[in-house]
Coordinates of C-alpha atoms (C1' of nucleotides) in Angstrom, one line a residue:
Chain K
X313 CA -2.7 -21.8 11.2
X314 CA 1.0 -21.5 10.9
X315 CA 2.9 -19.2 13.5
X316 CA 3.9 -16.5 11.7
X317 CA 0.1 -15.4 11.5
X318 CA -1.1 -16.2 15.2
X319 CA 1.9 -13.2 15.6
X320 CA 0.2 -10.9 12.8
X321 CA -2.6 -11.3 14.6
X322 CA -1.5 -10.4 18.2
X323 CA -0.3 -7.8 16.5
X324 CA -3.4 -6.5 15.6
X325 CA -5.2 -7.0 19.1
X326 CA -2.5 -5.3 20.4
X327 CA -2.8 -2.1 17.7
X328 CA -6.1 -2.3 18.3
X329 CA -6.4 -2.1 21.6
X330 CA -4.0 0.9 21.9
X331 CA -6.6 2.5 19.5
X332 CA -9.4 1.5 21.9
X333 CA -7.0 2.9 24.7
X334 CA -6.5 5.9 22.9
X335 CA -9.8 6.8 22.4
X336 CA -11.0 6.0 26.0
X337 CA -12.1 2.6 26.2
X338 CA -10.1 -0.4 28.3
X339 CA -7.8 -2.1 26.9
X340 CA -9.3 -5.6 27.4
X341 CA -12.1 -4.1 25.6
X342 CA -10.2 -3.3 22.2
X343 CA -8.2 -6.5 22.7
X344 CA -11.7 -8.7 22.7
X345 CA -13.1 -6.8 19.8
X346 CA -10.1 -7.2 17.9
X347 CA -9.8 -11.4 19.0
X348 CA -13.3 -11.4 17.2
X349 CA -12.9 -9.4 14.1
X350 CA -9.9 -11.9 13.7
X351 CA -11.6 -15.0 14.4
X352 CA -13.5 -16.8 11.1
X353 CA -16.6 -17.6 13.1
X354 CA -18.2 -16.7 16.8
X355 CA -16.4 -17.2 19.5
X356 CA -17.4 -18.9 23.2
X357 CA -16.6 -16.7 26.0
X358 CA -14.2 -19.4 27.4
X359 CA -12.4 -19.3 23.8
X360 CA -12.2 -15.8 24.4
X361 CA -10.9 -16.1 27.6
X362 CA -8.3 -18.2 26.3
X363 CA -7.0 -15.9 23.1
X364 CA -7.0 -12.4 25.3
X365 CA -5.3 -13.6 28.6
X366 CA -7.9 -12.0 30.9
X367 CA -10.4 -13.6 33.6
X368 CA -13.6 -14.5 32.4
X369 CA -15.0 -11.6 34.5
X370 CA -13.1 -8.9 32.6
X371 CA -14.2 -10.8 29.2
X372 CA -17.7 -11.0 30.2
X373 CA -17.7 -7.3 31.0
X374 CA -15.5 -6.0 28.0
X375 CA -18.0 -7.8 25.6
X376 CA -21.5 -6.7 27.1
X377 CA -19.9 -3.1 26.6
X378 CA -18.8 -4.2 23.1
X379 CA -22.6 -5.5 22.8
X380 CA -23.6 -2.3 24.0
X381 CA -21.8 -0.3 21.6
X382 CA -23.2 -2.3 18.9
X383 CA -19.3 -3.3 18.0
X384 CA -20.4 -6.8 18.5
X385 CA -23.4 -9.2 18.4
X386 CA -24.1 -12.3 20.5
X387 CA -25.2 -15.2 18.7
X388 CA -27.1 -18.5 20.4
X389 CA -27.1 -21.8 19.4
X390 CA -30.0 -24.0 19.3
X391 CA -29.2 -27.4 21.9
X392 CA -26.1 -24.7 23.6
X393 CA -26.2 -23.0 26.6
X394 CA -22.8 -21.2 25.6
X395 CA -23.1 -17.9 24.3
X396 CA -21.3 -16.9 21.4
X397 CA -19.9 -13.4 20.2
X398 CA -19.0 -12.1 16.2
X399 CA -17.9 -8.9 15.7
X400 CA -19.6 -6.4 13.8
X401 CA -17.6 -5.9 10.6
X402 CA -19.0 -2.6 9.0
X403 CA -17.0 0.1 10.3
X404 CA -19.2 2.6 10.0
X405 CA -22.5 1.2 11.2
X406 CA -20.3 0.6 14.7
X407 CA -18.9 4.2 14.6
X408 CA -22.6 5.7 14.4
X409 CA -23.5 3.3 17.3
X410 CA -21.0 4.2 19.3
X411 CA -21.7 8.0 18.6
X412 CA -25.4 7.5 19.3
X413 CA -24.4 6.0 22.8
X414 CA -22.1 8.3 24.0
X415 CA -23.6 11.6 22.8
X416 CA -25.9 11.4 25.7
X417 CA -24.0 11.8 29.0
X418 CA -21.3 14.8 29.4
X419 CA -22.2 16.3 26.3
X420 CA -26.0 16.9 26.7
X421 CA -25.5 18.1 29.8
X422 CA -23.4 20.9 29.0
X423 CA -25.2 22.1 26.2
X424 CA -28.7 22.4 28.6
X425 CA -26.4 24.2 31.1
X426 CA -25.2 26.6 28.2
X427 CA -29.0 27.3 27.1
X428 CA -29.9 27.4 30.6
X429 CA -27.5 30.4 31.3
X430 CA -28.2 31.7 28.2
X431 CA -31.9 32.5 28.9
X432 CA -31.5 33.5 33.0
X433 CA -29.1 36.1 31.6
X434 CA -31.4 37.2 28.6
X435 CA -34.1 37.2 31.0
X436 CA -33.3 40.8 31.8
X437 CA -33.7 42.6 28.6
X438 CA -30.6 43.7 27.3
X439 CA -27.9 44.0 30.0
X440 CA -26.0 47.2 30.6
X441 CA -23.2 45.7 32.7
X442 CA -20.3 45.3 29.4
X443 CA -19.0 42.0 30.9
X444 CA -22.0 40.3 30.9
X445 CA -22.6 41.5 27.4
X446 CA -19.3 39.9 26.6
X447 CA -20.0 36.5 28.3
X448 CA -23.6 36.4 26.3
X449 CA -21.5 36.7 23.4
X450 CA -18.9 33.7 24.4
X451 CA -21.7 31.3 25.7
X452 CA -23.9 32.2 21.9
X453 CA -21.2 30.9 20.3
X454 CA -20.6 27.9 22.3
X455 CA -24.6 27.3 21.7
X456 CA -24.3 27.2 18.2
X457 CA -20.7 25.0 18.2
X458 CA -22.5 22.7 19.8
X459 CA -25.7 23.4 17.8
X460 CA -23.7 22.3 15.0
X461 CA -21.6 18.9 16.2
X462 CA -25.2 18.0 17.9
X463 CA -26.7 18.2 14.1
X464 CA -24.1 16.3 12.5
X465 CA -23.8 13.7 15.0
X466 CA -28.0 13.8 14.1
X467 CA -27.3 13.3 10.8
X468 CA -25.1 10.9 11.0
X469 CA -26.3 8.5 13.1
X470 CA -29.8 9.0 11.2
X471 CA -28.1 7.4 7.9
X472 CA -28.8 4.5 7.8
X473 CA -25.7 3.4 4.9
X474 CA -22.7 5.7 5.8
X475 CA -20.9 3.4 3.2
X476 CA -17.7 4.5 0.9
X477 CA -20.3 6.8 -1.2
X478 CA -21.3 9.1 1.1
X479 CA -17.8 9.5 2.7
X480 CA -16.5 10.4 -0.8
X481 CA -18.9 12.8 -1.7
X482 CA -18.0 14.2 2.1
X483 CA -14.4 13.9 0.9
X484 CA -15.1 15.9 -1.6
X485 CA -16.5 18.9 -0.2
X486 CA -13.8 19.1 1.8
X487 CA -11.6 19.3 -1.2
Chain G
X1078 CA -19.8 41.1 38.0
X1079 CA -22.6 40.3 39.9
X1080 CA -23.3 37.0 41.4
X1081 CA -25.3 34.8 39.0
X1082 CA -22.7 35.8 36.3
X1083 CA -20.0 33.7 38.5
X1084 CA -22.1 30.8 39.3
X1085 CA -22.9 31.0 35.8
X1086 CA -19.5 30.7 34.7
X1087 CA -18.3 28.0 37.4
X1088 CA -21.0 26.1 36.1
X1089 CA -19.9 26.4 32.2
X1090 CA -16.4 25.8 33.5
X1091 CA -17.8 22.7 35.3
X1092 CA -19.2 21.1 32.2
X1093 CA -16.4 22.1 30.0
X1094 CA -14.2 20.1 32.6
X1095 CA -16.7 17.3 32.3
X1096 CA -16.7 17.3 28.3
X1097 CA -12.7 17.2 28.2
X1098 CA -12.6 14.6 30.7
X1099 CA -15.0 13.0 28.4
X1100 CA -12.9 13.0 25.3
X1101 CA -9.5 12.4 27.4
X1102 CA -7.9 15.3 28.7
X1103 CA -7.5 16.3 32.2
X1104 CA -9.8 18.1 33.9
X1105 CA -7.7 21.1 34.9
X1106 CA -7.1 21.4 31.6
X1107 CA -10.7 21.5 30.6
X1108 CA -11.2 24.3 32.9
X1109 CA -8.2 26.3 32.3
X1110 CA -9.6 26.4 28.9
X1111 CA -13.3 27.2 30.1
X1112 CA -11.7 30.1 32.0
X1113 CA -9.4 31.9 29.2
X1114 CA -12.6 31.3 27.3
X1115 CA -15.0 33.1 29.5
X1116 CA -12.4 36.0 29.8
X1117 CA -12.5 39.4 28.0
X1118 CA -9.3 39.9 28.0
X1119 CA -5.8 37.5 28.5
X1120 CA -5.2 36.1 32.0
X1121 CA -1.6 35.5 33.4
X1122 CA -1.0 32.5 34.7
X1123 CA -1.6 33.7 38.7
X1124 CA -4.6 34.5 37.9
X1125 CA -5.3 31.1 36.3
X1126 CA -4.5 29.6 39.3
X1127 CA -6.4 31.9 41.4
X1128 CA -9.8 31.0 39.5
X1129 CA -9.1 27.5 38.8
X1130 CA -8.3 26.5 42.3
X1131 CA -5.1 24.6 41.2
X1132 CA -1.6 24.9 42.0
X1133 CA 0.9 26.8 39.6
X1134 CA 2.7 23.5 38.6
X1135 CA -0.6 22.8 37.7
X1136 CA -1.8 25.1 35.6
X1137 CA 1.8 25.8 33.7
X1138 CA 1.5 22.1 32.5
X1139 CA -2.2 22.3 31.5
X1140 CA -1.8 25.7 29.7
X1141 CA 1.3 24.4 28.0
X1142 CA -0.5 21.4 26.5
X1143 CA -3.4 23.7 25.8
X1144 CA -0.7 25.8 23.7
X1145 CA 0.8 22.8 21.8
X1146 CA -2.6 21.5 20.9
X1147 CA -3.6 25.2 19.5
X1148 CA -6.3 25.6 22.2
X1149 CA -4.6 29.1 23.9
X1150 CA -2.0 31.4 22.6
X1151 CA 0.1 33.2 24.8
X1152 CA 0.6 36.5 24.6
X1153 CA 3.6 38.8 25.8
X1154 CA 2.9 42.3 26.7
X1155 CA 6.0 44.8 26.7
X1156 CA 7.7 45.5 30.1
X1157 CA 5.8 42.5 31.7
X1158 CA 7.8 39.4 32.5
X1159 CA 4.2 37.8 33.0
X1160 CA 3.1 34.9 30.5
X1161 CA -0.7 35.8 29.4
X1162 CA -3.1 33.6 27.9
X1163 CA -6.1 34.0 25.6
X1164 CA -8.2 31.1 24.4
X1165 CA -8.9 30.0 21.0
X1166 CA -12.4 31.1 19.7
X1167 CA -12.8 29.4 16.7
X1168 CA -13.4 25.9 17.5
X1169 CA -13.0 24.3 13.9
X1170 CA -9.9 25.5 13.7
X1171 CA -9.1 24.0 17.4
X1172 CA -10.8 21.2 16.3
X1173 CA -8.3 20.8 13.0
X1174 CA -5.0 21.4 15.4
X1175 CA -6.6 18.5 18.1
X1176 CA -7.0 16.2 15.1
X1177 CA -3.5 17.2 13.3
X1178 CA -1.7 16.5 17.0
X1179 CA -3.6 13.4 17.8
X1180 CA -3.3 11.9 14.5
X1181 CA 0.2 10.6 14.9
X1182 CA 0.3 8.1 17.8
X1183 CA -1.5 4.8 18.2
X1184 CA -2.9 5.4 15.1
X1185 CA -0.2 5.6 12.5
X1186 CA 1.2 2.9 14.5
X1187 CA -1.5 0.5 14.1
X1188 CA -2.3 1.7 10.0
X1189 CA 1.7 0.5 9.4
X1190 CA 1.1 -2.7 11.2
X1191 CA -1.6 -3.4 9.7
X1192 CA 0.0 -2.6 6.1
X1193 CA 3.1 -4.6 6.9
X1194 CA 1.3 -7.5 7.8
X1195 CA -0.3 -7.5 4.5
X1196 CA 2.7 -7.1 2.5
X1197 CA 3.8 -10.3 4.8
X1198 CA 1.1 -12.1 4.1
X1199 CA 0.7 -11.7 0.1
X1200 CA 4.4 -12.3 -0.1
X1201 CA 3.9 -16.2 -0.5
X1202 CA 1.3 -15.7 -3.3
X1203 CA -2.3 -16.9 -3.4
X1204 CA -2.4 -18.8 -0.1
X1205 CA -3.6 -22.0 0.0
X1206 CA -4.6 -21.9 3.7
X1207 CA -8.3 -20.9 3.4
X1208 CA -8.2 -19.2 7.0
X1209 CA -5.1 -17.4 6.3
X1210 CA -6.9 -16.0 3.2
X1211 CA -9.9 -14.7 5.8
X1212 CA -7.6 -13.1 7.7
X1213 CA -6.1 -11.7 4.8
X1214 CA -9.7 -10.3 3.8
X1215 CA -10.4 -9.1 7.0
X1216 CA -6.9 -6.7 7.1
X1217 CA -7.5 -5.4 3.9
X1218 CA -11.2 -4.4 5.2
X1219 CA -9.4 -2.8 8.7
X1220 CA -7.1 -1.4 6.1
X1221 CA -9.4 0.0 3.5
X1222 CA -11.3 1.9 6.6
X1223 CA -7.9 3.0 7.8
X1224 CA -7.7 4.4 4.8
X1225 CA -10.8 6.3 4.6
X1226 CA -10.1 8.1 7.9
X1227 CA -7.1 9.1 7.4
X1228 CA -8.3 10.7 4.2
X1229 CA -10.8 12.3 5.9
X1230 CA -8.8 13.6 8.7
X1231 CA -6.2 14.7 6.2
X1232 CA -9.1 16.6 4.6
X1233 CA -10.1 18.4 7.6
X1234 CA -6.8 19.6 8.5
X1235 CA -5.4 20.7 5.4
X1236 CA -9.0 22.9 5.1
X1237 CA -7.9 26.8 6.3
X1238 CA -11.8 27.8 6.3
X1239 CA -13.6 25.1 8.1
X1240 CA -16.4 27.2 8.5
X1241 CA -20.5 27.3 9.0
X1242 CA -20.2 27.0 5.4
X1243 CA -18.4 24.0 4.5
X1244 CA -20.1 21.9 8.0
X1245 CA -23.7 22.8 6.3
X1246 CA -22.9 21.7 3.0
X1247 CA -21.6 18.1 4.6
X1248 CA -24.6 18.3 6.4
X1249 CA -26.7 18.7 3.4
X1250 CA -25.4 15.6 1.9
X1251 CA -26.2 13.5 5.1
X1252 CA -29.8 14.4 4.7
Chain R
dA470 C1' 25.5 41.0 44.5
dT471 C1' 21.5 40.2 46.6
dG472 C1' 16.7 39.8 46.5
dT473 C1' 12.3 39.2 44.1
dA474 C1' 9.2 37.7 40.8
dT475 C1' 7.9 34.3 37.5
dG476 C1' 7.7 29.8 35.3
dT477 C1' 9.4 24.9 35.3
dA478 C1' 10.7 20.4 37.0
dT479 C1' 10.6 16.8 40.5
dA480 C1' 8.9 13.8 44.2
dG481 C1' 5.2 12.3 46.6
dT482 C1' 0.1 11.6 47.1
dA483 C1' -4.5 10.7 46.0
dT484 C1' -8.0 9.2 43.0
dG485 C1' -10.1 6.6 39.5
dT486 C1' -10.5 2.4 37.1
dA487 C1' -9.5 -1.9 34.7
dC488 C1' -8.2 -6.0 36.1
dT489 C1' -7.9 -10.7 39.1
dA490 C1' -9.7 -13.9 42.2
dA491 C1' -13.3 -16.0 44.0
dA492 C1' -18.0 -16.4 45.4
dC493 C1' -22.5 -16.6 43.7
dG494 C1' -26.7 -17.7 40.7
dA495 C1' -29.1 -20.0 37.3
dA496 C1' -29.8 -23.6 34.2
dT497 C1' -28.8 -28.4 32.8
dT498 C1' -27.7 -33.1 33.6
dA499 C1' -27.0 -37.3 36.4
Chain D
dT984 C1' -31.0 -33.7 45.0
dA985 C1' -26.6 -33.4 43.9
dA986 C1' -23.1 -32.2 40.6
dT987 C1' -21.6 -29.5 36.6
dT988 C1' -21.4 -25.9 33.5
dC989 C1' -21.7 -21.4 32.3
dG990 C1' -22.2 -16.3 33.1
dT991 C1' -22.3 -12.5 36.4
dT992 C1' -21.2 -10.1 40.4
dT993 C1' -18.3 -8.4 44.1
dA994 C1' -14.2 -7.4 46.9
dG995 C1' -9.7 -6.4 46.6
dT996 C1' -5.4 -5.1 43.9
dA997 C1' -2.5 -3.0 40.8
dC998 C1' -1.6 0.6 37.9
dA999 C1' -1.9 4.9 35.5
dT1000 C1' -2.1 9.6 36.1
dA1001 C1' -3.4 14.2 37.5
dC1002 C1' -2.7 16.8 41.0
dT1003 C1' -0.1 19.2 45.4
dA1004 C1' 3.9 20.7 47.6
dT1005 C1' 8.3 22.1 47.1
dA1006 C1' 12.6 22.8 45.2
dC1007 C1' 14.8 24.8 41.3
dA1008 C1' 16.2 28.0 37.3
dT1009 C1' 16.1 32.3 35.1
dA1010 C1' 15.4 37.0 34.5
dC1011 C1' 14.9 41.4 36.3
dA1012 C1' 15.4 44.9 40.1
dT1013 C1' 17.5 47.4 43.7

DNA sequence: ATGTATGTATAGTATGTACTAAACGAATTA
DNA sequence: TAATTCGTTTAGTACATACTATACATACAT
């Protein structure tokens, strides 16, 4: 492997992992994801170790969340103790794991909280004070925002092939 | 406003802190946000501080990154040197303006690195080096998905109705 | 012009968190 | 059993950043 591709390719962790950054996860995260979408065949955690420049703490941790996510998938080999890592390479299958996993924390909690206050204050019949009128109003429509992102979230990780097709046909709805 | 209707509202506020944090932002600004939206009417920026708890420094930063991102639109009112603020209550089209101003960071960065990398790569010809034609296969996949999300996002913000409408008809052809 | 009200910018602080270093545990081999 | 290899866990550190406190700038008022 000539040079001039080992520095395409830490240019790509590096993207990569400013991506992962960007969009909340660690650094050594996107950078080990990225190592392995690179890398031909499974990688060792050692090997890893060596092509991101971490501790083999941080790469242990970074992968089991990659695992996690479904971004990558550990692979065993018969007569080796090593375990060995490949990345998952269909985009989309990964981004409806990764939605499936983090839709229930923050999110679901506020949404319950919403249709919690939503029925105390509809408890009482209709209410005369104006204000509260005006805050049922706000918190309906904050039900049924996240009414809708909760059903295409639903609908998306339910596919199970979110492949080029569907996104065109999406694509071309939205004109 | 009676009592319930506040801990009702510190409680939305709360989550809608929680949900930002979630997705990036800081949490002031989450619930600067969560107040304009539970107002009636447009709140100056003393009176942001008074129900957020936060300092004026504070708040002026949080509200004016609220602004750029098309979250809350200030409002002047004649013979008032005050700034007021009023939130944004139609989330798609907050939504469009989040993904219009996050768009161009990381992201662009890493879809042009990618691209010139390419270019460098199919300059020689057909390589002969079978793992530089991997990676080669592997960039045009990171490329090709690139693609597709940028088409999409390009999609969603050049939409002016992103409405009930056009979110059931994409959720139609998800099943 | 002097003082007051309002928003912004700056310096310092605190907090969260991703990482390193190193100890530990578990499994294999000698 | 001892030694080795591999992964995980933990304590500490470094760093980013969102906030507070305060100084500053500008516009209006008296």
């Amino acid at each position: 492997m000539n040079q001039s591709s080992e520095q395409i390719k830490s240019e790509i962790v590096e993207g990569l992992s400013n991506i992962g950054q960007f969009w909340g996860f660690p650094r050594g995260m996107g950078a080990s994801f990225a190592v392995l979408y690179l890398s031909p065949g499974p990688l060792s955690l050692d090997e890893l170790v060596a092509r991101t420049n971490l501790t083999k703490g941080a790469v242990s941790t970074n992968v089991r969340s990659l695992a996690r996510l479904g971004l990558v998938h550990g692979v065993s080999r018969l007569g080796d103790r090593k375990d060995y890592y490949q990345a998952e390479t269909d985009f989309y299958k990964a981004i409806r794991s990764i939605l499936k996993e983090r839709k229930n924390h923050e999110f679901d909690h506020a949404v319950s909280s919403v249709t919690q206050a939503l029925s105390k204050l509809e408890a009482d019949g209709r209410p005369a004070d104006p204000e509260q009128a005006f805050l049922v109003e706000r918190l309906r429509a904050l039900q049924s925002f996240f009414d809708a992102l909760d059903s295409l979230t639903a609908a998306v990780t339910r596919l199970e092939s979110l492949g080029l097709n569907t996104v065109q046909s999406v694509l071309k709805i939205l004109k």
